[in-house]
Tab-separated table of C-alpha atoms in Angstrom:
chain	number	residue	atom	x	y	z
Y	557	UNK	CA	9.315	31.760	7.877
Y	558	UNK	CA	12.041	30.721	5.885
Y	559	UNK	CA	13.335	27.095	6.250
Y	560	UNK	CA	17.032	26.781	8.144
Y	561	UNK	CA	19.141	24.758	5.343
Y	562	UNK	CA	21.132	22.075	7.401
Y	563	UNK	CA	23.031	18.871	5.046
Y	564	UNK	CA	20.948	19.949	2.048
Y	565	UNK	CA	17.853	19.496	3.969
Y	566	UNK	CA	15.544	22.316	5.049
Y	567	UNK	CA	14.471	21.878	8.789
Y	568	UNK	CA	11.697	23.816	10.443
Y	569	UNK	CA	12.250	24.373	13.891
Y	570	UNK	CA	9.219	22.963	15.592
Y	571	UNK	CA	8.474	25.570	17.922
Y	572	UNK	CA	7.776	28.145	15.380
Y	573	UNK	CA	6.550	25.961	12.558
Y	574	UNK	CA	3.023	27.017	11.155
Y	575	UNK	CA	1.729	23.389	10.957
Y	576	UNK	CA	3.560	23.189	14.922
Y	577	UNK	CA	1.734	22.682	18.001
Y	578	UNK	CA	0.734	26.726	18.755
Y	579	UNK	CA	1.061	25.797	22.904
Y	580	UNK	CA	4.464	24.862	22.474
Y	581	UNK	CA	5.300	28.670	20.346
Y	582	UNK	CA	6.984	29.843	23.787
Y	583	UNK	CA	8.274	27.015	25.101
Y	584	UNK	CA	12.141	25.722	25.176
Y	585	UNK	CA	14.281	22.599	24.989
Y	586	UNK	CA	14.945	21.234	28.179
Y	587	UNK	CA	17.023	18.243	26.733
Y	588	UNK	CA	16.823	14.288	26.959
Y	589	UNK	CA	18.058	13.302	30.219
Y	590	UNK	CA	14.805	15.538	31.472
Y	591	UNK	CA	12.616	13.295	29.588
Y	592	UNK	CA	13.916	10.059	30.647
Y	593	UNK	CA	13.810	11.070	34.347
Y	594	UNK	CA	9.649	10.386	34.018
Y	595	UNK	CA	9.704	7.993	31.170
Y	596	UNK	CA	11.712	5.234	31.797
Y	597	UNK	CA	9.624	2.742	30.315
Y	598	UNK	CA	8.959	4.744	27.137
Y	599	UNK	CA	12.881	4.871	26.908
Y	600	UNK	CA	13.760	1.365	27.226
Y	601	UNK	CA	11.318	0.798	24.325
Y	602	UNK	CA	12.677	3.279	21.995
Y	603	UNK	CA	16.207	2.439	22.620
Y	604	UNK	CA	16.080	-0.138	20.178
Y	605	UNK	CA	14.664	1.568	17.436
Y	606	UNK	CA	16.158	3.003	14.408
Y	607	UNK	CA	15.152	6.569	15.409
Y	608	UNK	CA	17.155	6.013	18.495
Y	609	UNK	CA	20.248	5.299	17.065
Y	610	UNK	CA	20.290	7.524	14.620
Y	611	UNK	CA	19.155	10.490	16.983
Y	612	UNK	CA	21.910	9.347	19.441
Y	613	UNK	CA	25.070	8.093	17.349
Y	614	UNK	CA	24.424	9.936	14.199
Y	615	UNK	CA	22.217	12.851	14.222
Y	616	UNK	CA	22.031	14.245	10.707
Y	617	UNK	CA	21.284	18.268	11.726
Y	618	UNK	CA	20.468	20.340	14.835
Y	619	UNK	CA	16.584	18.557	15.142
Y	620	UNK	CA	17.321	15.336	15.148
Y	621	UNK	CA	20.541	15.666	18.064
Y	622	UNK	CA	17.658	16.848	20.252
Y	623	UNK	CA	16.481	13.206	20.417
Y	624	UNK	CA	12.791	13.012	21.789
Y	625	UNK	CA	12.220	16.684	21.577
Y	626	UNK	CA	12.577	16.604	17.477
Y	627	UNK	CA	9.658	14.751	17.656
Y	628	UNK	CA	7.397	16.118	20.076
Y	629	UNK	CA	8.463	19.653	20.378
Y	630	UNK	CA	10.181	21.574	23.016
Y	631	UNK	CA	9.421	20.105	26.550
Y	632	UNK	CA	9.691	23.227	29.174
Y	633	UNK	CA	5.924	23.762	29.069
Y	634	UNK	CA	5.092	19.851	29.789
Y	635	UNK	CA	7.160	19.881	32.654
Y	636	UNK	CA	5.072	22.592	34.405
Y	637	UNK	CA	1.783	20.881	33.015
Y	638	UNK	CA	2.545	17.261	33.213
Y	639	UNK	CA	-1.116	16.127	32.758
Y	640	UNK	CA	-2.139	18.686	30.056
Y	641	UNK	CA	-1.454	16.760	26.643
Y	642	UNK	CA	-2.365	20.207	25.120
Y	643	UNK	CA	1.312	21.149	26.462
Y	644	UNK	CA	3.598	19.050	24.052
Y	645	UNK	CA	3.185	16.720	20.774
Y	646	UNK	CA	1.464	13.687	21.594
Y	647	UNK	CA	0.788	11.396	18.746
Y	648	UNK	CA	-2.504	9.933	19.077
Y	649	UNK	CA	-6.011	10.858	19.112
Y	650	UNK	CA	-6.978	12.118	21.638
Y	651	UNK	CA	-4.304	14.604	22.183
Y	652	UNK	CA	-4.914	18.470	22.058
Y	653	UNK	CA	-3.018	18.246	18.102
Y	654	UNK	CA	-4.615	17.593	14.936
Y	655	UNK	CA	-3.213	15.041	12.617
Y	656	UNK	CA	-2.154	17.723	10.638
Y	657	UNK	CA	0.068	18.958	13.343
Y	658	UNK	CA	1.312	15.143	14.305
Y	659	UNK	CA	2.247	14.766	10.540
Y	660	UNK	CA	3.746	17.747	10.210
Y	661	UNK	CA	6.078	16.829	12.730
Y	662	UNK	CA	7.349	13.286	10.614
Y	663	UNK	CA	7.682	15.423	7.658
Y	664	UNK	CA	10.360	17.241	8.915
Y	665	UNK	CA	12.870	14.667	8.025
Y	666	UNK	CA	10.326	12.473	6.367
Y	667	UNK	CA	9.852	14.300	3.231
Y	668	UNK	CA	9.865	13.681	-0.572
Y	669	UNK	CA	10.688	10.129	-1.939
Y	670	UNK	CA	7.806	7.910	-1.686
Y	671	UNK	CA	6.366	10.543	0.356
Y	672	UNK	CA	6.036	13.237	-2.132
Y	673	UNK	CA	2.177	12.890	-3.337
Y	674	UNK	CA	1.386	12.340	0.851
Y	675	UNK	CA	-0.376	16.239	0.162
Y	676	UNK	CA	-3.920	15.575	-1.638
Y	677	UNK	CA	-3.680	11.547	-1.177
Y	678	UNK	CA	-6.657	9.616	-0.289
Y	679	UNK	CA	-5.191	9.059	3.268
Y	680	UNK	CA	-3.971	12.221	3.482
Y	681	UNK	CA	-7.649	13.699	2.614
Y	682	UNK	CA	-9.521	11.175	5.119
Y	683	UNK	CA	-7.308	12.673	8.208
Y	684	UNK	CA	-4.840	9.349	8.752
Y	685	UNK	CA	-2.374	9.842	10.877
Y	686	UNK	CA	1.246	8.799	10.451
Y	687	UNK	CA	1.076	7.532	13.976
Y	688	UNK	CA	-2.009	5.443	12.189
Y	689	UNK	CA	0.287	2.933	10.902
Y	690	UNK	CA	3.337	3.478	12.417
Y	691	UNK	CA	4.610	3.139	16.169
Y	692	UNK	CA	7.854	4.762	16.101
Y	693	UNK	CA	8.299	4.419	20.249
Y	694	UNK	CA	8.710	0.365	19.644
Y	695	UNK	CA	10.063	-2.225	17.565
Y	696	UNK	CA	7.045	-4.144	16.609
Y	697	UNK	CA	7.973	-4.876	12.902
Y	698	UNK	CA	11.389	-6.236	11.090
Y	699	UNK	CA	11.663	-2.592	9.094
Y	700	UNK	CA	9.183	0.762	8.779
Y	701	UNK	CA	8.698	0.661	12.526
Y	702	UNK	CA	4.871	-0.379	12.068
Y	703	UNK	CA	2.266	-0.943	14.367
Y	704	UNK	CA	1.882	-4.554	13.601
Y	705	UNK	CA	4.507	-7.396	13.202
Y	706	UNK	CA	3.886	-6.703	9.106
Y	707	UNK	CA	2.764	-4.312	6.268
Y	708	UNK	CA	-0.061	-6.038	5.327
Y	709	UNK	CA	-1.247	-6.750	8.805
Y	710	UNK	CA	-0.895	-3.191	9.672
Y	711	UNK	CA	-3.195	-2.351	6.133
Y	712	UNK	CA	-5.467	-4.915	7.094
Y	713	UNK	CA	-6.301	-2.758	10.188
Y	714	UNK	CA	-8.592	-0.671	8.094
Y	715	UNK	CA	-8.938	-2.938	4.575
Y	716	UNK	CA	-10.858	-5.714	5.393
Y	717	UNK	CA	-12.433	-6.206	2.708
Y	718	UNK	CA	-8.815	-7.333	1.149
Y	719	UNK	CA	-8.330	-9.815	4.023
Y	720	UNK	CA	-11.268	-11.257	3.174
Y	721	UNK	CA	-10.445	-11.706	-0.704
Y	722	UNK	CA	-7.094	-12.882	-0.057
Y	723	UNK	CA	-8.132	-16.014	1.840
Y	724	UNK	CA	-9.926	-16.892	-1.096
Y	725	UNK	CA	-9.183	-20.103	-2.975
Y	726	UNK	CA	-7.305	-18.332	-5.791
Y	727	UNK	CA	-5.463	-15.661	-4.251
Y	728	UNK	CA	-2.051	-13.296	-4.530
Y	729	UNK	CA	0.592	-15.106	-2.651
Y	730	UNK	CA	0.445	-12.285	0.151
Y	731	UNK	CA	-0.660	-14.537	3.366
Y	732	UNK	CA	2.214	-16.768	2.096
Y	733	UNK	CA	4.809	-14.081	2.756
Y	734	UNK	CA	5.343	-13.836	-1.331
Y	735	UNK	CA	4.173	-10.375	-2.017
Y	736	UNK	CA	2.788	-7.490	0.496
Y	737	UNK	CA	0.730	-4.593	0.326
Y	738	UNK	CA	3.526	-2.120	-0.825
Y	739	UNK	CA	4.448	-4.243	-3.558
Y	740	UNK	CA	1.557	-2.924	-5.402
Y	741	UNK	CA	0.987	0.098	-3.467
Y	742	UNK	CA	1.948	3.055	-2.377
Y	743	UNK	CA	0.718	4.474	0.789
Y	744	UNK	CA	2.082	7.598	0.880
Y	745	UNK	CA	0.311	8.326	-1.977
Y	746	UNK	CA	0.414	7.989	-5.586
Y	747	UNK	CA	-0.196	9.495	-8.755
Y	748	UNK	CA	-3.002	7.001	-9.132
Y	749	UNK	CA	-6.474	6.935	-7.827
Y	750	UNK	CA	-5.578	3.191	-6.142
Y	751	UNK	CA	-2.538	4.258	-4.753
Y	752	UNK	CA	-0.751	2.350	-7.366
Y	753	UNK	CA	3.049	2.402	-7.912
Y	754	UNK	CA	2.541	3.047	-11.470
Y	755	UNK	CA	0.969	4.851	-14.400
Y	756	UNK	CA	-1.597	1.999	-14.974
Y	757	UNK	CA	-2.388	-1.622	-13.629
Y	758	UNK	CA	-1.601	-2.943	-16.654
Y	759	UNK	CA	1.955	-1.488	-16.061
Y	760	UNK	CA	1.955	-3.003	-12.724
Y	761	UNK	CA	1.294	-6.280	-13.468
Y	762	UNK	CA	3.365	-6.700	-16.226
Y	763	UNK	CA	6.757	-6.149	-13.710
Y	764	UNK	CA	5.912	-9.562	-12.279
Y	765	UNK	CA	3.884	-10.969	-15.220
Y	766	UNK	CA	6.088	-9.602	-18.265
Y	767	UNK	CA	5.351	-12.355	-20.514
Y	768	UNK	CA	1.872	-10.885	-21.003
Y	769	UNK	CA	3.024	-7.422	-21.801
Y	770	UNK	CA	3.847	-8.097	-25.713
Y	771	UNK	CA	4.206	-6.439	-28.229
Y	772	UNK	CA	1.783	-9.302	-29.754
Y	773	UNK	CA	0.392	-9.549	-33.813
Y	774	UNK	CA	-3.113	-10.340	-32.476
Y	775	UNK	CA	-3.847	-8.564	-29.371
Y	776	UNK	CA	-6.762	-9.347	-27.237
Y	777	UNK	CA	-8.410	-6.019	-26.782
Y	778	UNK	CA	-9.757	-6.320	-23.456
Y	779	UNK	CA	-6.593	-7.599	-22.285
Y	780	UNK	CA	-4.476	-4.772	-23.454
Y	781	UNK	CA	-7.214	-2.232	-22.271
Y	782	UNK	CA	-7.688	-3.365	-18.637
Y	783	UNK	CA	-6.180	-6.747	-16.885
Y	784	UNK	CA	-9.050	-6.190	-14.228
Y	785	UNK	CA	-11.396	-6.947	-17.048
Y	786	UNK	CA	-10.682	-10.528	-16.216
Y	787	UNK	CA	-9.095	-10.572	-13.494
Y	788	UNK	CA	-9.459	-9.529	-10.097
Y	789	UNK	CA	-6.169	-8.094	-8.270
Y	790	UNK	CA	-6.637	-9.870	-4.766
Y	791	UNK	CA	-8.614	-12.697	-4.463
Y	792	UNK	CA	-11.409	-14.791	-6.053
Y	793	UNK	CA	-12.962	-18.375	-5.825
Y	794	UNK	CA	-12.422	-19.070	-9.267
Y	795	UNK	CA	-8.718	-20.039	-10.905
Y	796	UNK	CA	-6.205	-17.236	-12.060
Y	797	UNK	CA	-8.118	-14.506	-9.611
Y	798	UNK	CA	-11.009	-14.562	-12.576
Y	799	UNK	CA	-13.723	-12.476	-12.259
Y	800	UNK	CA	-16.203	-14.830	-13.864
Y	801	UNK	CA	-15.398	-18.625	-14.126
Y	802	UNK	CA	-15.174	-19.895	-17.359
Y	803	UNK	CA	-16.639	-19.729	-20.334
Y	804	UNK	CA	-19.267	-17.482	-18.417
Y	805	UNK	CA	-16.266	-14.860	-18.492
Y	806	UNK	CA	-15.840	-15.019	-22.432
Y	807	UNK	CA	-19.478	-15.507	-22.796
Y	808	UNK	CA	-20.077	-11.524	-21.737
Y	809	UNK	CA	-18.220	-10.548	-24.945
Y	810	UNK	CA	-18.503	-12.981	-27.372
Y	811	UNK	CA	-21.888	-13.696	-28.056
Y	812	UNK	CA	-22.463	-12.230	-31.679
Y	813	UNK	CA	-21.365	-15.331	-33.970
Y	814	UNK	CA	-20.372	-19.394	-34.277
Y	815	UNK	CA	-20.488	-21.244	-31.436
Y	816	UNK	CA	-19.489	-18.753	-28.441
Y	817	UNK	CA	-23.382	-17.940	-29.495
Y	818	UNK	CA	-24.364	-21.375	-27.845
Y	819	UNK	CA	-26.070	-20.741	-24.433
Y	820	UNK	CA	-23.704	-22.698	-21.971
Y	821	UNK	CA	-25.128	-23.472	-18.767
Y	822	UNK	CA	-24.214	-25.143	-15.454
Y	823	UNK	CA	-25.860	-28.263	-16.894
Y	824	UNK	CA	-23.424	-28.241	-19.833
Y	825	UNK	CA	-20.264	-28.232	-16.916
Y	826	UNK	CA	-18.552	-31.363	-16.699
Y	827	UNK	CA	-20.353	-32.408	-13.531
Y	828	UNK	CA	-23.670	-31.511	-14.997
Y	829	UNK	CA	-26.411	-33.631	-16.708
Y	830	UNK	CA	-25.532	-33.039	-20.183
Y	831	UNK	CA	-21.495	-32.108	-20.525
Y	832	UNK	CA	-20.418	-30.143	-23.276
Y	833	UNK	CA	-16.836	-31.268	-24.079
Y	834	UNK	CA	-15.707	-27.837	-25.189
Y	835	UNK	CA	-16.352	-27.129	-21.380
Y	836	UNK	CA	-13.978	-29.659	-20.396
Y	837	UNK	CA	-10.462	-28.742	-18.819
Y	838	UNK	CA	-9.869	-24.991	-19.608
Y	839	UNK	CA	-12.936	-24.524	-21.302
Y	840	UNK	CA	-12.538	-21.856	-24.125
Y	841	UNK	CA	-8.891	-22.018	-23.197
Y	842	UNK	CA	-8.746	-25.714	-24.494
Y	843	UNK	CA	-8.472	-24.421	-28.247
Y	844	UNK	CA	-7.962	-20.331	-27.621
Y	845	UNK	CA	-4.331	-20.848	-25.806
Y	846	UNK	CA	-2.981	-17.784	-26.562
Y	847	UNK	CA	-5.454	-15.758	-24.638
Y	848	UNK	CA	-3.246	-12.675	-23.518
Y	849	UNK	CA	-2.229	-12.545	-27.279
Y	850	UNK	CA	-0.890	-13.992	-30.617
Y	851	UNK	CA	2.861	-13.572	-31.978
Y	852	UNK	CA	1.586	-16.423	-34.903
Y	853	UNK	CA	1.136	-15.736	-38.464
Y	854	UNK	CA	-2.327	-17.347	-37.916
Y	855	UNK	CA	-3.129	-16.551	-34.450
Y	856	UNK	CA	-5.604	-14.467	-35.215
Y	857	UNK	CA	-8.055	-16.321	-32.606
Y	858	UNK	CA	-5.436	-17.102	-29.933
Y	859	UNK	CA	-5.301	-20.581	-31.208
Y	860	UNK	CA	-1.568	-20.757	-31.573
């Protein structure tokens, strides 16, 4: 069918929609006051919600002045059926609607923007539901209308592994309030494999870490390849999120000349039985500075 055009915005009316719930394709609106009459409770929780007011005070097209019904569909047939889920748009799991169906119904006015790679993204592929993250039927969060009190709390749900690096001794100030989730990612998709909200990591880091960026006279080439070469994005028990603690970390690349050739071992640490004093402090650091890169004439080892 061919999308009614309402405020530049094409609307598709849910009981006819392809992606629409197909028991609903005969049913009609029977209007808001109908709904409230059973649920009460679910009304005095959504009355304080952004989707309320705007549904209410400011409705943007036809859809969204139908208040609970732009969401879950035309509400004749529930009435009759009050126990069959199968007969409206219930958002969860266990409801007679796939996600595809539930989603559909959010991207009627939630469409485009940061949503725009949603089709083909790795939570769109692995069946997540909007309703996944987001509780739009209660105020749980300051903004986004999220399941928990925060983004990164609500990611956390599924990504534990990330909870668990970012208690870590060196972390990203996330837990701290700092930085969340979305700051790095996208989850609506992205057109990165990560979800990232840019071309490349090194493009992400350098919008909070632009000193690193360059253009430099002596580049370090793993540093302008990759900055996960060193460092890990989350969380890790050694300093600056490194991968490796130093000079183990340098020691995987330079091993072919001078004294980076040296075999340094815990031993050699400061703490260990025979301390090496170019171990000392910041280890390789102590004498290459520069690491990220070189803007002097004779930086040509980071010294300067």
């Amino acid at each position: 069918m061919i999308p009614v055009i309402t405020n530049c915005r094409p609307v598709l009316p849910v009981d006819t929609s392809p992606l629409g719930n197909p028991a609903q394709a005969d049913a009609t609106y029977v209007g808001e006051t109908t709904c409230i009459g059973c649920h009460q409770v679910e009304n005095s929780h959504w009355s304080h919600t952004l989707h309320a007011r705007v549904f209410r005070l400011n409705p943007q097209d036809e859809l969204q002045a139908r208040s609970c019904e732009a969401c879950h569909g035309p509400g004749s047939k529930h009435i009759t059926e009050p126990t069959n889920k199968s007969k409206i748009m219930a958002f969860t799991r266990t409801s007679g609607s796939s996600i595809l169906q539930q989603n559909a119904m959010c991207l009627q006015c939630h469409r485009g923007r940061e949503r725009i790679y949603w089709p083909g993204s790795t939570h769109q592929v692995h069946d997540l539901g909007c309703s996944d993250c987001h509780n739009p039927m209660a105020q749980f969060s300051r903004n986004g209308l999220l399941k928990k009190e925060s983004i990164s709390l609500t990611c956390f749900t599924c990504h534990q592994q990330q909870r668990v690096q970012f208690r870590k001794r060196s972390h990203m100030p996330l837990l701290e309030g700092k930085i969340s989730c979305v700051d790095c990612h996208n989850p609506h998709g992205s057109n990165t494999t990560p979800l990232l909200k840019a071309d490349t990591v090194n493009q992400l880091c350098y919008q909070c870490h632009p000193e690193k960026r360059g253009p430099f006279i002596w580049e370090h080439a793993p540093v302008r390849e990759n900055c996960l070469n060193c460092h890990l994005p989350h969380g890790s028990n050694h300093e600056k999120l490194l991968s490796v603690a130093r000079p183990f970390l340098c020691e995987q690349c330079h091993t072919n000349r001078g004294h980076p050739n040296d075999l340094l071992t815990m031993a050699n640490m400061p703490s260990g039985l025979r301390p090496d004093g170019r171990l000392m402090n910041r280890s390789c650091q102590n004498c290459h500075a520069q690491i990220h890169g070189s803007n002097h004439p004779s930086g040509v080892r980071f010294h300067r």
